[in-house]
Amino acid sequence: MLRKFILLFSSFWLSAAALAANSSFYDELYFSIGSHTEFYNEVQQDTSGGMRKFDFAPTIGAGMGFDLNEQFSLIPEINWMLPQFIEDSQIMTNLWMFRGDVAYDPLEWLRLRLGTSLMWSNQHGRGGSTKMNNGNDQTTFYYPDENRSSLNNTLDLGIETIFDQFAIRLQTYTYSIFKKEQRQYSYTLFLTYYWDK
């Protein structure tokens, strides 16, 4: 499964490079690097009950911009959160984001984004077990030994500050927008380089 992801991502980058040679096809091409935090304030991260606010999960991506008029543009994008290993490397997770935003540029240095993503999450369990405290005793917990994938659709909001060919962006993703009891939020902080701005 990981090989398929790498092949898909490599194909996208090669296609982007080919399109860069024909700059009349797009209005801007960009590459991003950042960190993704999944499920803000929903995952316990320590034994005292502290919830996750920030997670260092390296994420890379690329996208293209197609101007609709002077202030609006359509921006398809693909992002990949590099494989994360949890529980002493017994579980590996991947996250791919296939995204589409409409961008609004009210100022030359400011960009607002509204869009949607198809989130493709993959977990690969390597099996095994661990013993953990459970009250006064220890309990054995088992790791999965299967490969599982899930697809989710999100509502995305973003704000971006642009400095010449570089930009800093906060992108948020809302899961289960119409189900309050299931709603969750994730976000990515990106540093972006615009190839042709």
Short mmCIF file of C-alpha atoms in Angstrom, two decimals:
data_model
loop_
_atom_site.label_atom_id
_atom_site.label_comp_id
_atom_site.label_asym_id
_atom_site.label_seq_id
_atom_site.Cartn_x
_atom_site.Cartn_y
_atom_site.Cartn_z
CA MET A 1 0.00 0.00 0.00
CA LEU A 2 2.83 2.42 0.86
CA ARG A 3 4.41 1.75 -2.53
CA LYS A 4 1.15 2.74 -4.25
CA PHE A 5 1.06 5.98 -2.26
CA ILE A 6 4.67 6.79 -3.15
CA LEU A 7 4.01 6.01 -6.82
CA LEU A 8 0.91 8.24 -6.83
CA PHE A 9 2.73 11.11 -5.12
CA SER A 10 5.77 10.77 -7.42
CA SER A 11 3.48 10.80 -10.45
CA PHE A 12 1.88 14.02 -9.24
CA TRP A 13 5.28 15.70 -8.77
CA LEU A 14 6.46 14.57 -12.21
CA SER A 15 3.24 15.87 -13.76
CA ALA A 16 3.69 19.18 -11.93
CA ALA A 17 7.25 19.44 -13.24
CA ALA A 18 6.04 18.74 -16.78
CA LEU A 19 3.36 21.42 -16.43
CA ALA A 20 5.97 23.85 -15.13
CA ALA A 21 7.58 23.66 -18.55
CA ASN A 22 4.29 24.86 -20.05
CA SER A 23 3.50 27.86 -17.85
CA SER A 24 0.51 28.90 -20.00
CA PHE A 25 -1.51 26.00 -18.51
CA TYR A 26 -1.61 27.37 -14.97
CA ASP A 27 -1.27 30.73 -13.25
CA GLU A 28 0.81 29.56 -10.28
CA LEU A 29 2.54 26.40 -9.11
CA TYR A 30 3.55 25.89 -5.50
CA PHE A 31 5.27 23.46 -3.17
CA SER A 32 4.66 23.25 0.59
CA ILE A 33 6.26 21.76 3.67
CA GLY A 34 4.80 21.81 7.14
CA SER A 35 3.41 19.92 10.11
CA HIS A 36 -0.03 18.37 10.52
CA THR A 37 -1.96 18.03 13.80
CA GLU A 38 -4.76 15.48 13.67
CA PHE A 39 -7.86 15.80 15.85
CA TYR A 40 -7.00 18.92 17.84
CA ASN A 41 -7.93 18.67 21.53
CA GLU A 42 -9.43 15.16 21.05
CA VAL A 43 -6.51 12.79 21.68
CA GLN A 44 -5.05 12.26 25.16
CA GLN A 45 -1.28 12.62 25.01
CA ASP A 46 -0.14 11.98 28.57
CA THR A 47 -1.16 10.13 31.75
CA SER A 48 -2.38 13.34 33.42
CA GLY A 49 -5.15 13.76 30.84
CA GLY A 50 -3.52 16.45 28.68
CA MET A 51 -5.04 16.69 25.21
CA ARG A 52 -3.12 17.07 21.95
CA LYS A 53 -2.81 20.70 20.77
CA PHE A 54 0.18 20.34 18.42
CA ASP A 55 1.77 17.32 16.80
CA PHE A 56 4.99 17.30 14.80
CA ALA A 57 4.00 15.28 11.74
CA PRO A 58 6.01 16.37 8.66
CA THR A 59 3.77 17.03 5.67
CA ILE A 60 4.67 17.88 2.08
CA GLY A 61 2.50 18.99 -0.79
CA ALA A 62 2.11 20.65 -4.14
CA GLY A 63 -0.64 22.51 -5.94
CA MET A 64 -1.58 24.68 -8.88
CA GLY A 65 -3.55 27.89 -9.14
CA PHE A 66 -5.98 28.81 -11.91
CA ASP A 67 -7.15 32.44 -11.87
CA LEU A 68 -10.91 32.95 -12.14
CA ASN A 69 -10.59 36.75 -12.02
CA GLU A 70 -8.31 39.30 -10.33
CA GLN A 71 -9.21 38.23 -6.79
CA PHE A 72 -10.49 34.64 -7.02
CA SER A 73 -8.69 31.47 -8.07
CA LEU A 74 -9.21 27.72 -8.05
CA ILE A 75 -6.43 25.79 -6.27
CA PRO A 76 -6.26 21.98 -6.43
CA GLU A 77 -3.63 20.48 -4.13
CA ILE A 78 -2.24 17.17 -2.89
CA ASN A 79 -0.58 16.74 0.53
CA TRP A 80 1.09 13.77 2.16
CA MET A 81 1.71 13.43 5.87
CA LEU A 82 4.86 11.35 5.95
CA PRO A 83 4.54 7.94 7.66
CA GLN A 84 4.22 8.16 11.42
CA PHE A 85 5.23 5.31 13.72
CA ILE A 86 3.42 4.99 17.03
CA GLU A 87 3.47 2.57 19.96
CA ASP A 88 7.16 1.69 19.56
CA SER A 89 6.84 1.34 15.77
CA GLN A 90 4.13 -1.34 15.98
CA ILE A 91 1.66 0.83 14.04
CA MET A 92 2.45 2.93 10.97
CA THR A 93 0.02 5.60 9.75
CA ASN A 94 -0.17 7.51 6.47
CA LEU A 95 -2.47 10.37 5.52
CA TRP A 96 -3.06 11.67 2.00
CA MET A 97 -5.10 14.83 1.37
CA PHE A 98 -6.61 15.41 -2.06
CA ARG A 99 -7.75 19.02 -1.77
CA GLY A 100 -9.60 21.69 -3.69
CA ASP A 101 -9.86 25.31 -2.56
CA VAL A 102 -11.33 28.49 -3.90
CA ALA A 103 -8.97 31.30 -2.90
CA TYR A 104 -9.84 34.96 -2.38
CA ASP A 105 -7.06 37.58 -2.37
CA PRO A 106 -8.47 40.74 -0.70
CA LEU A 107 -4.94 42.18 -0.45
CA GLU A 108 -1.74 41.49 -2.36
CA TRP A 109 -0.20 39.79 0.71
CA LEU A 110 -3.31 38.03 2.07
CA ARG A 111 -5.12 34.97 0.78
CA LEU A 112 -8.25 33.36 2.27
CA ARG A 113 -9.20 29.80 1.32
CA LEU A 114 -12.42 27.80 1.39
CA GLY A 115 -12.57 24.26 0.11
CA THR A 116 -12.87 20.56 0.73
CA SER A 117 -10.58 17.56 1.06
CA LEU A 118 -10.78 13.86 0.54
CA MET A 119 -8.67 12.41 3.38
CA TRP A 120 -7.26 8.95 2.72
CA SER A 121 -5.94 7.51 5.98
CA ASN A 122 -4.06 4.23 6.14
CA GLN A 123 -2.90 2.26 9.19
CA HIS A 124 -0.61 -0.74 9.03
CA GLY A 125 -0.35 -2.82 12.20
CA ARG A 126 2.62 -5.09 12.74
CA GLY A 127 1.04 -7.18 15.49
CA GLY A 128 2.43 -7.93 18.92
CA SER A 129 1.34 -6.88 22.38
CA THR A 130 2.29 -4.65 25.29
CA LYS A 131 1.47 -4.55 29.00
CA MET A 132 0.14 -1.32 30.45
CA ASN A 133 -1.04 -0.19 33.85
CA ASN A 134 -4.76 -0.57 34.35
CA GLY A 135 -5.58 0.66 37.83
CA ASN A 136 -3.63 -1.45 40.32
CA ASP A 137 -2.87 -4.24 37.83
CA GLN A 138 -1.34 -4.57 34.39
CA THR A 139 -3.34 -5.56 31.33
CA THR A 140 -2.09 -6.94 28.02
CA PHE A 141 -3.14 -4.90 24.99
CA TYR A 142 -2.74 -6.28 21.47
CA TYR A 143 -1.61 -4.34 18.40
CA PRO A 144 -3.47 -4.85 15.11
CA ASP A 145 -1.76 -6.98 12.49
CA GLU A 146 -3.77 -5.74 9.49
CA ASN A 147 -3.71 -2.95 6.94
CA ARG A 148 -6.78 -0.68 7.09
CA SER A 149 -7.78 2.43 5.12
CA SER A 150 -10.54 4.98 5.54
CA LEU A 151 -11.84 7.90 3.48
CA ASN A 152 -13.25 11.10 4.96
CA ASN A 153 -14.51 14.32 3.44
CA THR A 154 -13.73 17.59 5.23
CA LEU A 155 -14.67 21.26 5.05
CA ASP A 156 -11.47 23.32 4.88
CA LEU A 157 -10.66 26.90 5.81
CA GLY A 158 -7.29 28.56 5.39
CA ILE A 159 -5.52 31.87 5.80
CA GLU A 160 -2.22 32.64 4.10
CA THR A 161 0.25 35.51 4.36
CA ILE A 162 2.35 35.94 1.22
CA PHE A 163 5.85 37.45 1.14
CA ASP A 164 7.07 37.69 -2.46
CA GLN A 165 7.45 33.99 -3.50
CA PHE A 166 7.04 32.53 0.00
CA ALA A 167 3.93 32.17 2.15
CA ILE A 168 2.93 31.00 5.62
CA ARG A 169 -0.44 29.26 5.85
CA LEU A 170 -2.76 27.89 8.52
CA GLN A 171 -5.14 25.33 6.98
CA THR A 172 -7.95 23.78 9.03
CA TYR A 173 -10.01 20.66 8.28
CA THR A 174 -13.43 19.96 9.84
CA TYR A 175 -14.62 16.35 9.94
CA SER A 176 -18.35 15.48 10.17
CA ILE A 177 -19.45 19.08 9.72
CA PHE A 178 -23.17 18.19 10.02
CA LYS A 179 -22.86 15.89 13.07
CA LYS A 180 -21.97 17.89 16.16
CA GLU A 181 -21.32 14.84 18.35
CA GLN A 182 -18.80 13.46 15.81
CA ARG A 183 -17.22 16.74 14.69
CA GLN A 184 -13.43 16.92 14.89
CA TYR A 185 -10.81 19.42 13.79
CA SER A 186 -7.33 19.06 12.37
CA TYR A 187 -4.90 21.67 11.09
CA THR A 188 -1.67 22.09 9.16
CA LEU A 189 0.94 24.83 9.35
CA PHE A 190 2.63 25.27 5.96
CA LEU A 191 5.61 27.13 4.53
CA THR A 192 4.98 27.48 0.81
CA TYR A 193 7.18 28.40 -2.15
CA TYR A 194 5.34 29.79 -5.20
CA TRP A 195 7.10 28.73 -8.38
CA ASP A 196 5.38 31.30 -10.57
CA LYS A 197 3.46 34.01 -8.70
#
